[in-house]
Amino acid sequence: MEEKDLSSVEYFVKREVLDELHLDEIAQKGTWSTKPTLGDRVKESLRCSVPRLKRILLTWVPVLSWLPHYSIRENAIGDLISGCSVGIMHLPQGMAYALLASLRPVYGLYTSLFPVLVYFIFGTSRHISIGTFAVISIMVGCVAERLAPDSNFVVNGTNGTETVDIDERDAYRVQIACSLTVLAGIFQILLGVVRFGFVVTYLSEPLVRGYTTGSACHVCVSQLKYLFGISPSRFIGPLSLIYVIAATIITHFCGLTSKYNIDVVGEIPSGLKVPRAPDATWFSSVVGDAFAIAIVSFAINISLGKTFGLKHGYKVDSNQELVAVGLSNAIGGLFQCYSVTSSLSRSLVQESTGGKTQVAGVISSIIVLITILKIGSLFEDLPKAVLSTIVLVNLKGMFRQFMDLPLLWKTNKADLSVWLVTFISTILLNLDLGLAVSIGFSMLTFIFRTQLSHYSILGNVPGTELYLDTDTYKEANEIPGIKIFRSSTTIYYTNAEMFLEALQEKSGIEIGKLLSAKKKRDAKQKRKQEKEKKKAEQAAKKQVRHHLVSNSCTFSLKNSDMNKENSARTKGESQGNGVASSIYETSADGLSKGHVNLAYQPDITTSDSDSDAGYDCITEFSHHSDEEKGQACKSGTHSIILDISTTSFVDTVTVKTLKNIFRDFGEADLDIYLAGCQACVVEQLEAADFFSVSVPKSRLFVTVHDAVLYILKKRGQTDFVLNASCSTRM
């Protein structure tokens, strides 16, 4: 079908502006929970019934779910051919990879037999081939050589020479390898039981590919002694790869060897070993290595399993795979096998030759079993150099992973850095320390990515409801007075402070300076008011003193006049007493109240005038502060919308940061709104008591466009509302 041209497609949306409260009402947000409570889950886990037992059994033993329905007509031929092909590959690879594990070749054959049968029962992938693998083998070999070096088994030979007791050394190394394998299997089983299969997600693909490439270099170097027929001293720990290389070059070019005997596989005993428990005294010495092997083997196994499952349309359960690989290691360790995982080369052969189920693995195990029981002696004279060649040829796929570098350089520099750091640390620090360093560095890159997220100011694309980054899109224009801020990642405790800093930087609003300026203005206004109040009190006291002096002078003059007017005593006395009484009452009133009489009225007018002047001054100062605030906001910003649509969860630090933003910006007369909040985040905010009288839920809008329209309508900017209405045409 040809794709239709979408340039002429239009759509129109007309609805009311929705905040979170209106959305809950319209969409009828439910208050119920579909998840069972803890009590219900406990009751369900303790409930015993035949269907439940059957379901549990089929979950933990997957072979019971598909083997009864096995179609011989459809699958038997393909599984037979595939099993024979993989079995033939198991023989040389098993013996060759046993040399990497510092064990005799026959133990590689054991490892190609028992773990395969266990995985047939418990595994969920139909196409992967479990068994020996170069990376896991070299990890086991490093532990064996570290705990049982040749120097611990030196004995005095004939003619005063010193030789290494090979048999005793190999026996110790087998014990170490089996103990290491069983412990790694226990770790995997425990992780699978507690449903911890997601742990492999922390091993990114660049990390795994860089680690396997670095391991391939170790494998390659370890095979040089067999190719050149030399026996250089073994080194362990950091920089061991460099020391091996150096010793090999010196030994080869200086001709330090006097004999060039060809080293062969040696005796391959017929029959199977009796199972025995591992030596638990080694557990404390290998616990770190066992955990590393458990993680790496599972990571390789699940990556291949999911690849084939996706290709052929079936599900691979990561937790069950942990249990399956863990049982393969734990049970295999009892039969003197070492750690296993899936092999890419054998898995590709098993899939490409027609394999449909793990019956192919059973057939390959039968071929290995026949070899161990009957024809193992035929391989006793096989030169180890041939096995080394087989190992090196099988490493070509890992070395091709160097081609990842140009691609990662073009696509993702962070993944490139993970690849390179993993590869270099694996080369220089050996496999165990290299894995730890690479995982730590990978986690650091994740933290840095969340901390160094992209922050942007959004603008409206004219005629649409779209809000895009103004630095990326020319047609995205900021709305006057409104700043729309968005972070590209979730806001949580590691980047909450950076979120606040970026908000101030991008919006041009330095809230600290605004609040500091406001405090200074408030303090200055308070000092001015106190000064005016003090001046008024001083003026009042001055008027009281003036009033007292004036009344005293008036009283003395009246007494003198009364002595001179004796001739008109009756009439004048009556008048004089009235005046004196009036004056006295006024004076007494003035003295008792401490306030003013009629003579103080002009001063009251003056005082009122001064008060008005002071009010005018305050009003003028307040107007000046608004100008300062406008300059601080640079563009007259009155509202800020935080687009938190990318936030998937909030923690206590995020809640506190958002509360502080609402409080501080609110004190600076700036309105804060939230937009695009996911339902799960709203529930977390409600649980954290984020919403209150100062931060109402009506400040949370469904989309940025809803918030913009609400703000514009609230401020009476109807012209812009009409231009950016809900009726949108594309």
XYZ file of C-alpha atoms in Angstrom:
730
model
C 0.000 0.000 0.000
C 1.162 3.485 -0.801
C 1.205 5.975 2.039
C -1.257 8.814 1.695
C -0.123 12.399 1.677
C -0.877 13.835 5.120
C -0.242 17.476 4.204
C -3.956 18.070 3.535
C -5.305 16.295 6.621
C -6.996 18.610 9.134
C -8.440 18.170 12.568
C -10.364 20.463 14.906
C -10.620 20.262 18.679
C -13.044 22.315 20.701
C -13.290 21.881 24.444
C -13.078 23.853 27.648
C -9.788 24.514 29.391
C -9.046 21.615 31.752
C -7.124 21.685 34.980
C -6.599 18.551 37.057
C -9.813 18.994 39.044
C -11.976 19.350 35.944
C -10.180 16.430 34.297
C -10.934 14.155 37.258
C -14.590 15.139 37.005
C -14.934 14.762 33.232
C -12.837 11.607 32.847
C -14.305 10.137 36.052
C -11.035 9.286 37.713
C -11.469 6.168 39.788
C -10.461 5.902 43.427
C -10.380 2.126 43.362
C -7.268 -0.011 43.010
C -6.943 -2.905 40.572
C -3.867 -4.243 42.337
C -4.421 -6.883 45.037
C -3.555 -5.858 48.546
C -0.689 -7.370 50.471
C -3.106 -9.497 52.455
C -4.718 -10.802 49.287
C -1.332 -11.672 47.813
C -0.339 -13.549 50.974
C -3.624 -15.461 50.987
C -3.183 -16.319 47.303
C 0.361 -17.547 47.877
C -0.779 -19.792 50.733
C -3.792 -21.144 48.897
C -3.363 -24.708 47.687
C -5.338 -26.097 44.777
C -4.736 -28.483 41.914
C -4.861 -25.786 39.183
C -2.462 -23.609 41.149
C -0.018 -26.473 41.724
C -0.171 -27.310 38.041
C 0.500 -23.694 37.099
C 3.473 -23.468 39.474
C 4.890 -26.744 38.197
C 4.624 -25.671 34.561
C 6.227 -22.328 35.404
C 9.242 -23.769 37.181
C 9.630 -26.829 34.908
C 8.878 -25.496 31.404
C 9.668 -28.788 29.663
C 6.380 -30.173 30.988
C 4.456 -27.507 29.099
C 5.898 -28.173 25.621
C 7.303 -31.694 25.532
C 3.882 -33.437 25.728
C 2.853 -31.423 22.679
C 6.067 -32.096 20.750
C 5.368 -32.682 17.063
C 7.641 -35.401 15.703
C 6.559 -34.739 12.133
C 7.355 -31.021 12.250
C 10.359 -30.886 14.569
C 12.139 -34.232 14.756
C 14.189 -34.026 11.538
C 15.346 -30.467 12.159
C 16.234 -31.166 15.797
C 18.152 -34.320 14.800
C 20.287 -32.568 12.199
C 20.797 -29.570 14.427
C 21.709 -31.714 17.451
C 24.304 -33.687 15.498
C 25.865 -30.494 14.143
C 26.057 -28.841 17.549
C 27.328 -32.052 19.183
C 30.221 -32.186 16.739
C 31.031 -28.581 17.620
C 30.878 -29.360 21.358
C 33.781 -31.819 21.129
C 36.603 -29.534 19.970
C 35.204 -26.435 21.685
C 34.725 -28.235 24.993
C 38.300 -29.526 25.049
C 39.749 -26.244 23.785
C 37.847 -24.031 26.230
C 38.859 -26.319 29.109
C 42.413 -25.155 28.489
C 41.191 -21.586 28.997
C 39.771 -22.643 32.355
C 43.213 -24.103 33.246
C 41.687 -27.580 33.386
C 42.305 -30.773 31.479
C 40.354 -31.119 28.185
C 38.126 -33.908 29.500
C 36.440 -31.487 31.910
C 35.319 -29.475 28.921
C 33.534 -32.570 27.649
C 31.817 -33.017 31.011
C 30.740 -29.374 30.853
C 29.248 -29.974 27.402
C 27.106 -32.830 28.740
C 25.422 -32.362 32.124
C 24.491 -28.637 32.052
C 22.883 -29.097 28.613
C 20.551 -31.758 29.988
C 19.594 -29.580 32.964
C 18.815 -26.623 30.722
C 16.650 -28.873 28.544
C 14.356 -29.318 31.554
C 14.304 -25.810 33.021
C 15.160 -23.440 30.148
C 12.701 -21.329 28.157
C 14.726 -20.603 25.014
C 14.344 -23.056 22.141
C 17.454 -22.194 20.166
C 20.420 -21.328 22.397
C 23.183 -23.870 22.958
C 24.347 -24.097 26.579
C 27.884 -25.210 27.314
C 31.429 -23.933 27.339
C 32.153 -20.354 26.328
C 35.458 -18.555 25.938
C 34.761 -15.564 28.213
C 33.398 -17.642 31.094
C 36.213 -20.165 30.658
C 38.910 -17.527 30.932
C 37.194 -16.071 34.024
C 37.263 -19.492 35.673
C 40.876 -19.988 34.613
C 41.959 -16.701 36.181
C 40.507 -17.760 39.531
C 42.033 -21.236 39.327
C 45.496 -19.911 38.541
C 45.268 -17.251 41.236
C 44.346 -19.686 43.998
C 46.426 -22.625 42.728
C 49.514 -21.209 40.953
C 52.300 -23.436 39.704
C 54.627 -22.136 42.398
C 52.568 -23.883 45.088
C 53.214 -27.300 43.567
C 56.970 -27.243 42.917
C 58.753 -30.450 43.909
C 62.394 -31.524 43.755
C 63.128 -33.662 40.753
C 66.101 -35.705 39.704
C 69.548 -34.096 39.447
C 68.467 -31.268 41.767
C 65.939 -29.855 39.329
C 62.561 -28.479 40.330
C 59.382 -29.570 38.604
C 55.689 -28.882 39.010
C 53.445 -31.638 40.314
C 50.914 -31.422 37.485
C 48.493 -34.020 38.866
C 48.185 -32.411 42.290
C 47.891 -28.929 40.757
C 45.141 -29.990 38.355
C 43.242 -31.728 41.158
C 43.267 -28.512 43.195
C 42.152 -26.473 40.218
C 39.244 -28.832 39.587
C 38.103 -28.363 43.196
C 38.346 -24.579 42.857
C 36.491 -24.551 39.532
C 33.687 -26.774 40.858
C 33.279 -24.715 44.040
C 33.241 -21.531 41.992
C 30.646 -22.974 39.618
C 28.308 -24.192 42.357
C 28.463 -20.853 44.176
C 27.764 -18.946 40.948
C 24.803 -21.252 40.347
C 23.460 -20.598 43.849
C 23.649 -16.856 43.229
C 21.731 -17.247 39.977
C 19.056 -19.428 41.540
C 18.503 -16.972 44.397
C 18.282 -14.033 42.017
C 15.782 -15.905 39.882
C 13.607 -16.941 42.842
C 13.315 -13.329 44.053
C 12.453 -12.245 40.483
C 15.655 -10.262 40.060
C 16.081 -10.942 36.377
C 15.926 -7.245 35.547
C 19.433 -6.825 36.989
C 20.821 -7.671 33.561
C 19.347 -4.438 32.212
C 22.150 -2.567 33.980
C 24.601 -4.283 31.664
C 24.096 -2.274 28.507
C 24.893 -3.681 25.085
C 28.028 -1.509 24.636
C 29.255 -2.730 28.027
C 28.696 -6.401 27.193
C 30.268 -6.089 23.748
C 33.253 -4.153 25.071
C 33.712 -6.662 27.876
C 33.550 -9.693 25.588
C 35.990 -8.048 23.173
C 38.439 -7.387 25.999
C 37.961 -10.945 27.209
C 38.683 -12.178 23.693
C 42.059 -10.461 23.890
C 42.797 -12.336 27.119
C 41.731 -15.563 25.467
C 43.918 -14.885 22.450
C 46.979 -14.199 24.559
C 46.368 -17.276 26.716
C 46.569 -19.484 23.609
C 49.928 -18.181 22.403
C 51.838 -20.625 24.594
C 50.128 -23.561 22.915
C 50.644 -22.149 19.438
C 54.371 -21.529 19.954
C 55.009 -24.473 22.292
C 56.409 -22.400 25.142
C 55.719 -22.231 28.879
C 56.041 -18.628 30.068
C 55.555 -17.666 33.687
C 51.933 -16.901 34.556
C 50.913 -13.549 35.987
C 47.655 -12.641 37.685
C 45.999 -9.400 38.688
C 46.122 -5.981 37.005
C 48.388 -5.630 33.950
C 48.784 -9.414 33.812
C 48.004 -9.394 30.091
C 50.894 -7.001 29.434
C 53.315 -9.220 31.462
C 52.308 -12.337 29.555
C 52.786 -10.756 26.227
C 56.218 -9.407 27.298
C 57.374 -12.782 28.606
C 56.218 -14.562 25.451
C 58.092 -12.158 23.173
C 61.306 -12.417 25.183
C 61.098 -16.195 25.406
C 60.406 -16.645 21.706
C 62.895 -14.229 20.170
C 65.738 -14.903 22.617
C 65.498 -18.658 22.138
C 65.252 -19.366 25.843
C 63.636 -22.757 25.338
C 65.939 -25.721 24.762
C 63.280 -28.250 23.846
C 60.320 -27.951 21.534
C 58.216 -30.898 22.547
C 54.700 -30.846 21.139
C 52.101 -30.705 23.893
C 49.085 -32.958 23.347
C 45.692 -33.421 25.005
C 46.776 -36.448 26.998
C 44.692 -39.098 28.672
C 40.910 -38.875 28.366
C 39.517 -41.396 30.854
C 36.456 -43.282 29.721
C 33.380 -43.221 31.871
C 31.733 -40.533 34.010
C 32.834 -39.093 37.331
C 30.907 -39.844 40.463
C 29.101 -36.700 41.672
C 30.480 -35.144 44.842
C 29.834 -32.032 46.870
C 32.137 -29.070 46.276
C 34.694 -27.988 48.837
C 32.861 -25.212 50.707
C 36.104 -23.908 52.212
C 36.807 -22.211 48.881
C 33.551 -20.219 48.934
C 34.960 -17.311 50.927
C 37.864 -16.984 48.495
C 35.772 -17.022 45.323
C 32.557 -15.244 46.377
C 33.302 -12.071 44.380
C 34.388 -14.003 41.308
C 31.312 -16.247 41.559
C 28.969 -13.275 41.565
C 30.756 -11.731 38.574
C 30.534 -15.001 36.649
C 26.855 -15.349 37.581
C 26.046 -11.913 36.181
C 28.157 -12.185 33.024
C 26.979 -15.688 32.101
C 23.347 -14.702 32.594
C 23.790 -11.486 30.605
C 25.210 -13.379 27.637
C 22.570 -16.084 27.929
C 19.531 -13.793 28.142
C 20.735 -11.511 25.356
C 21.000 -14.441 22.949
C 17.766 -15.987 24.218
C 15.728 -12.811 23.739
C 17.254 -12.308 20.285
C 16.086 -15.711 19.075
C 12.772 -15.399 20.917
C 12.017 -12.117 19.186
C 13.000 -13.577 15.829
C 10.795 -16.658 16.144
C 7.929 -15.142 18.127
C 8.061 -16.725 21.582
C 8.695 -15.376 25.061
C 11.861 -15.924 27.053
C 11.337 -15.477 30.803
C 14.381 -13.730 32.244
C 13.718 -14.896 35.816
C 13.244 -18.508 34.760
C 16.419 -18.250 32.670
C 18.284 -17.238 35.822
C 16.974 -20.336 37.570
C 17.737 -22.566 34.573
C 21.327 -21.378 34.167
C 21.790 -21.458 37.939
C 20.642 -25.078 38.146
C 22.851 -25.951 35.171
C 25.850 -24.558 37.047
C 24.927 -25.885 40.498
C 24.141 -29.420 39.328
C 26.956 -29.392 36.790
C 29.422 -28.421 39.518
C 28.555 -31.638 41.342
C 29.658 -33.600 38.251
C 32.975 -31.685 37.991
C 31.792 -29.233 35.364
C 32.714 -25.569 35.341
C 30.515 -22.520 34.649
C 28.483 -22.435 31.460
C 26.500 -20.035 29.344
C 25.192 -19.963 25.793
C 27.581 -19.813 22.858
C 26.835 -17.559 19.906
C 28.534 -19.782 17.341
C 26.803 -22.997 18.465
C 23.449 -21.223 18.882
C 23.619 -19.884 15.345
C 24.395 -23.376 14.056
C 21.555 -24.876 16.096
C 19.103 -22.354 14.681
C 20.353 -22.287 11.091
C 20.392 -26.093 10.684
C 16.699 -26.384 11.498
C 16.609 -26.739 15.277
C 13.141 -26.007 16.694
C 13.369 -27.083 20.356
C 15.870 -28.061 23.039
C 15.582 -31.666 21.878
C 18.527 -30.683 19.699
C 20.484 -30.088 22.914
C 19.674 -33.582 24.140
C 20.914 -35.078 20.879
C 24.160 -33.088 21.105
C 24.614 -34.359 24.685
C 24.214 -37.930 23.465
C 27.048 -37.390 20.979
C 29.262 -35.978 23.738
C 28.333 -38.882 26.026
C 29.288 -41.435 23.354
C 32.618 -39.640 22.935
C 33.339 -39.751 26.663
C 32.388 -43.397 27.023
C 33.801 -44.956 23.850
C 35.911 -42.814 21.537
C 37.600 -40.351 23.893
C 40.922 -42.111 23.531
C 41.042 -41.117 19.881
C 41.629 -37.502 20.937
C 44.488 -38.202 23.341
C 47.189 -37.443 20.754
C 45.495 -34.271 19.522
C 48.008 -31.390 19.778
C 46.942 -28.563 22.021
C 48.058 -26.169 19.292
C 45.149 -27.444 17.217
C 42.757 -26.731 20.069
C 44.248 -23.260 20.376
C 43.626 -22.703 16.713
C 39.991 -23.702 17.210
C 39.699 -21.177 20.043
C 41.240 -18.374 18.015
C 39.023 -19.094 15.023
C 35.963 -18.934 17.254
C 37.080 -15.529 18.531
C 36.689 -13.869 15.154
C 33.092 -12.933 15.937
C 34.208 -11.120 19.079
C 36.982 -9.287 17.302
C 34.473 -8.104 14.724
C 32.932 -6.109 17.536
C 35.678 -3.538 16.987
C 33.488 -2.407 14.107
C 31.132 -1.005 16.745
C 33.477 1.920 17.277
C 32.846 3.868 14.033
C 29.101 3.388 14.407
C 29.076 4.504 18.047
C 31.226 7.502 17.140
C 28.524 8.642 14.735
C 25.486 7.755 16.831
C 26.225 8.002 20.557
C 29.403 9.272 22.187
C 28.288 8.194 25.664
C 27.888 4.562 24.571
C 31.241 4.821 22.819
C 32.874 5.900 26.076
C 31.260 2.943 27.889
C 32.587 0.549 25.213
C 36.122 1.938 25.356
C 36.333 2.174 29.154
C 35.012 -1.376 29.475
C 37.463 -2.708 26.912
C 40.492 -0.902 28.353
C 39.664 -1.748 31.980
C 39.139 -5.403 31.032
C 42.515 -5.478 29.277
C 44.493 -3.698 31.994
C 42.702 -4.668 35.219
C 41.816 -8.254 34.373
C 38.306 -9.660 34.044
C 36.930 -9.263 37.568
C 38.150 -5.732 38.276
C 37.437 -4.752 34.683
C 33.804 -5.768 35.036
C 33.414 -3.830 38.285
C 34.977 -0.699 36.796
C 32.877 -0.934 33.637
C 29.613 -1.311 35.575
C 30.541 1.631 37.794
C 31.385 3.785 34.793
C 28.174 2.791 33.027
C 26.166 3.842 36.080
C 28.036 7.146 36.192
C 27.145 7.867 32.582
C 23.495 7.239 33.440
C 23.704 9.629 36.384
C 25.445 12.265 34.283
C 22.809 11.940 31.576
C 20.040 12.632 34.069
C 21.935 15.463 35.727
C 23.058 17.063 32.472
C 19.621 16.967 30.914
C 18.426 19.406 28.281
C 16.408 22.349 29.584
C 14.425 24.534 27.234
C 12.008 27.429 27.006
C 9.001 26.553 24.876
C 7.182 28.766 22.421
C 3.916 28.421 20.568
C 3.854 27.493 16.882
C 1.354 29.966 15.386
C -2.039 28.489 14.606
C -1.420 25.285 16.596
C -1.486 24.034 20.154
C 2.146 22.878 19.852
C 4.857 24.276 22.136
C 8.408 23.631 20.990
C 11.934 24.583 21.982
C 12.555 28.172 20.909
C 16.256 27.460 20.381
C 15.473 24.647 17.926
C 12.426 25.924 16.038
C 12.385 29.391 14.501
C 8.587 29.585 14.319
C 8.165 28.774 18.012
C 7.475 32.155 19.625
C 7.351 32.903 23.327
C 4.049 34.209 24.651
C 4.522 37.676 26.190
C 4.585 37.551 29.957
C 4.626 33.725 30.106
C 7.678 31.488 30.438
C 7.161 27.800 29.618
C 10.004 25.687 31.009
C 10.666 21.989 30.365
C 13.274 19.426 31.392
C 14.076 16.454 29.172
C 14.354 13.990 32.071
C 12.668 13.050 35.325
C 13.194 15.477 38.181
C 14.602 13.703 41.229
C 17.112 14.245 44.009
C 20.256 14.203 41.847
C 19.124 16.951 39.456
C 16.512 18.889 41.462
C 18.961 21.684 42.268
C 20.086 21.856 38.636
C 16.437 22.082 37.600
C 15.963 25.161 39.766
C 19.182 26.759 38.515
C 18.265 26.091 34.881
C 14.795 27.537 35.458
C 16.274 30.813 36.659
C 18.883 30.903 33.906
C 16.515 30.107 31.056
C 13.730 32.395 32.248
C 16.080 35.255 33.109
C 14.536 35.495 36.585
C 17.017 35.371 39.432
C 14.698 34.676 42.307
C 17.401 35.228 44.906
C 18.006 38.787 43.747
C 14.278 39.489 43.506
C 13.654 38.293 47.046
C 16.705 40.146 48.326
C 15.557 43.364 46.645
C 12.077 42.892 48.077
C 13.460 42.459 51.571
C 15.500 45.628 51.166
C 12.435 47.529 49.959
C 10.352 46.231 52.839
C 13.071 47.143 55.336
C 13.453 50.623 53.820
C 9.710 51.192 53.878
C 9.554 50.020 57.479
C 12.361 52.394 58.465
C 10.588 55.248 56.699
C 7.325 54.514 58.485
C 9.119 54.364 61.834
C 10.804 57.677 61.059
C 7.483 59.296 60.161
C 5.913 57.933 63.319
C 8.785 59.279 65.412
C 8.468 62.713 63.803
C 4.734 62.748 64.520
C 5.336 61.851 68.159
C 7.931 64.618 68.512
C 5.559 67.148 66.919
C 2.776 66.087 69.282
C 5.013 66.544 72.331
C 6.096 69.978 71.084
C 2.492 71.119 70.650
C 1.597 69.909 74.140
C 4.408 71.979 75.645
C 3.355 75.047 73.607
C -0.240 74.603 74.783
C 0.776 74.484 78.460
C 2.836 77.676 78.208
C 0.032 79.498 76.385
C -2.588 78.553 78.993
C -0.340 79.671 81.853
C 0.133 83.183 80.355
C -3.569 83.589 79.661
C -4.469 82.690 83.268
C -2.118 85.369 84.735
C -3.531 88.151 82.559
C -7.116 87.344 83.530
C -6.307 87.572 87.276
C -4.826 91.063 86.806
C -7.928 92.314 84.962
C -10.250 91.023 87.677
C -8.534 93.183 90.376
C -8.968 96.416 88.317
C -12.709 95.958 87.622
C -14.158 96.491 91.088
C -16.663 99.201 89.991
C -18.762 96.833 87.899
C -18.502 93.950 90.270
C -21.895 92.343 89.877
C -22.097 92.270 86.120
C -18.326 91.991 85.517
C -17.899 89.325 88.169
C -20.550 87.263 86.522
C -18.875 87.675 83.143
C -15.365 87.319 84.546
C -16.233 84.097 86.345
C -17.729 82.696 83.198
C -14.587 83.431 81.186
C -12.303 82.188 83.905
C -14.347 79.029 84.323
C -14.243 78.417 80.580
C -10.535 78.965 80.402
C -9.921 76.818 83.408
C -11.979 73.991 82.081
C -10.136 74.186 78.806
C -6.845 74.215 80.605
C -7.843 71.418 82.858
C -9.078 69.497 79.856
C -5.826 70.133 78.072
C -3.778 69.088 81.058
C -5.809 65.971 81.722
C -5.842 64.701 78.190
C -2.424 65.945 77.108
C -3.890 66.909 73.709
C -4.431 70.223 71.921
C -7.055 72.945 72.038
C -8.240 75.281 69.306
C -4.798 76.816 69.028
C -3.490 73.407 67.830
C -5.834 73.129 64.864
C -3.482 74.726 62.339
C -0.793 72.198 63.382
C -3.245 69.362 62.827
C -3.707 70.546 59.290
C 0.023 70.718 58.875
C 0.368 67.233 60.279
C -2.253 65.918 57.884
C -0.396 67.570 55.072
C 2.822 65.929 56.149
C 1.068 62.585 56.338
C -0.276 62.980 52.820
C 3.166 63.882 51.601
C 4.551 60.780 53.254
C 1.837 58.613 51.570
C 2.665 60.098 48.213
C 6.293 59.281 48.795
C 5.476 55.653 49.654
C 3.246 55.310 46.610
C 5.974 56.676 44.433
C 8.514 54.304 45.962
C 6.219 51.344 45.379
C 5.842 52.296 41.730
C 9.599 52.442 41.431
C 9.906 48.929 42.873
C 7.579 47.566 40.187
C 9.920 48.997 37.580
C 12.859 47.320 39.256
C 10.965 44.038 39.280
C 10.162 44.389 35.611
C 13.816 44.967 34.847
C 14.734 41.878 36.872
C 12.251 39.779 34.920
C 13.674 41.295 31.710
C 10.487 40.717 29.746
C 7.737 41.591 32.178
C 7.112 37.950 33.071
C 4.073 37.404 35.265
C 3.522 33.616 34.913
C 5.705 30.510 34.638
C 4.479 27.132 33.378
C 6.504 24.064 34.311
C 6.014 21.313 31.737
C 6.694 18.131 33.743
C 5.332 15.671 31.206
C 8.731 13.919 31.111
C 8.706 13.257 34.864
C 7.775 9.651 35.645
C 8.074 9.830 39.440
C 8.743 12.316 42.216
C 10.689 11.888 45.430
C 10.732 13.988 48.576
C 13.437 16.274 47.212
C 11.369 16.946 44.080
C 8.276 17.761 46.135
C 10.261 20.103 48.346
C 11.834 21.799 45.329
C 8.456 22.377 43.675
C 7.023 23.741 46.917
C 9.943 26.139 47.230
C 9.429 27.283 43.644
C 5.761 28.055 44.305
C 6.641 29.869 47.543
C 9.642 31.907 46.401
C 8.321 32.892 42.990
C 4.956 33.639 44.569
C 6.595 36.065 46.993
C 8.048 37.792 43.934
C 4.501 38.150 42.499
C 5.047 35.450 39.870
C 2.360 32.798 39.306
C 3.541 29.183 38.896
C 1.570 26.505 37.035
C 2.219 22.825 36.313
C 1.271 21.092 33.066
C 1.333 17.609 31.553
C 1.591 15.747 34.848
C 1.081 11.982 34.558
C -1.593 10.331 36.696
C 0.925 8.333 38.710
C 2.870 11.506 39.483
C -0.324 13.288 40.577
C -1.004 10.451 43.006
C 2.523 10.734 44.382
C 2.113 14.493 44.819
C -1.158 13.953 46.655
C 0.436 11.349 48.912
C 3.237 13.814 49.722
C 0.699 16.561 50.698
C 1.955 18.780 47.911
C -1.373 20.452 47.203
C -2.550 23.035 49.748
C -4.213 26.446 49.969
C -1.066 28.113 48.654
C -0.610 25.436 45.958
C -4.139 24.493 44.859
C -4.801 21.638 42.488
C -6.296 24.147 40.086
C -2.709 25.192 39.255
C -2.175 21.813 37.575
C -3.348 21.659 33.940
C -3.705 18.798 31.500
C -1.583 20.384 28.779
C 0.594 23.434 28.346
C -2.008 24.916 26.008
C -4.690 24.663 28.706
C -2.458 26.522 31.137
C -1.660 29.240 28.576
C -5.301 29.844 27.714
C -6.235 30.017 31.399
C -3.510 32.585 32.129
C -4.388 34.754 29.147
C -8.086 34.663 30.001
C -7.336 35.461 33.625
C -5.310 38.530 32.659
C -7.864 39.704 30.118
C -5.692 39.240 27.033
C -8.653 38.137 24.918
C -7.089 39.080 21.603
C -4.347 36.514 22.055
C -6.837 33.951 23.319
C -8.735 34.205 20.047
C -5.545 33.721 18.046
C -4.558 30.623 20.028
C -7.959 29.129 20.673
C -8.801 25.490 21.235
C -10.077 25.273 17.668
C -6.842 24.255 16.029
C -6.182 23.798 12.353
C -3.220 21.925 10.952
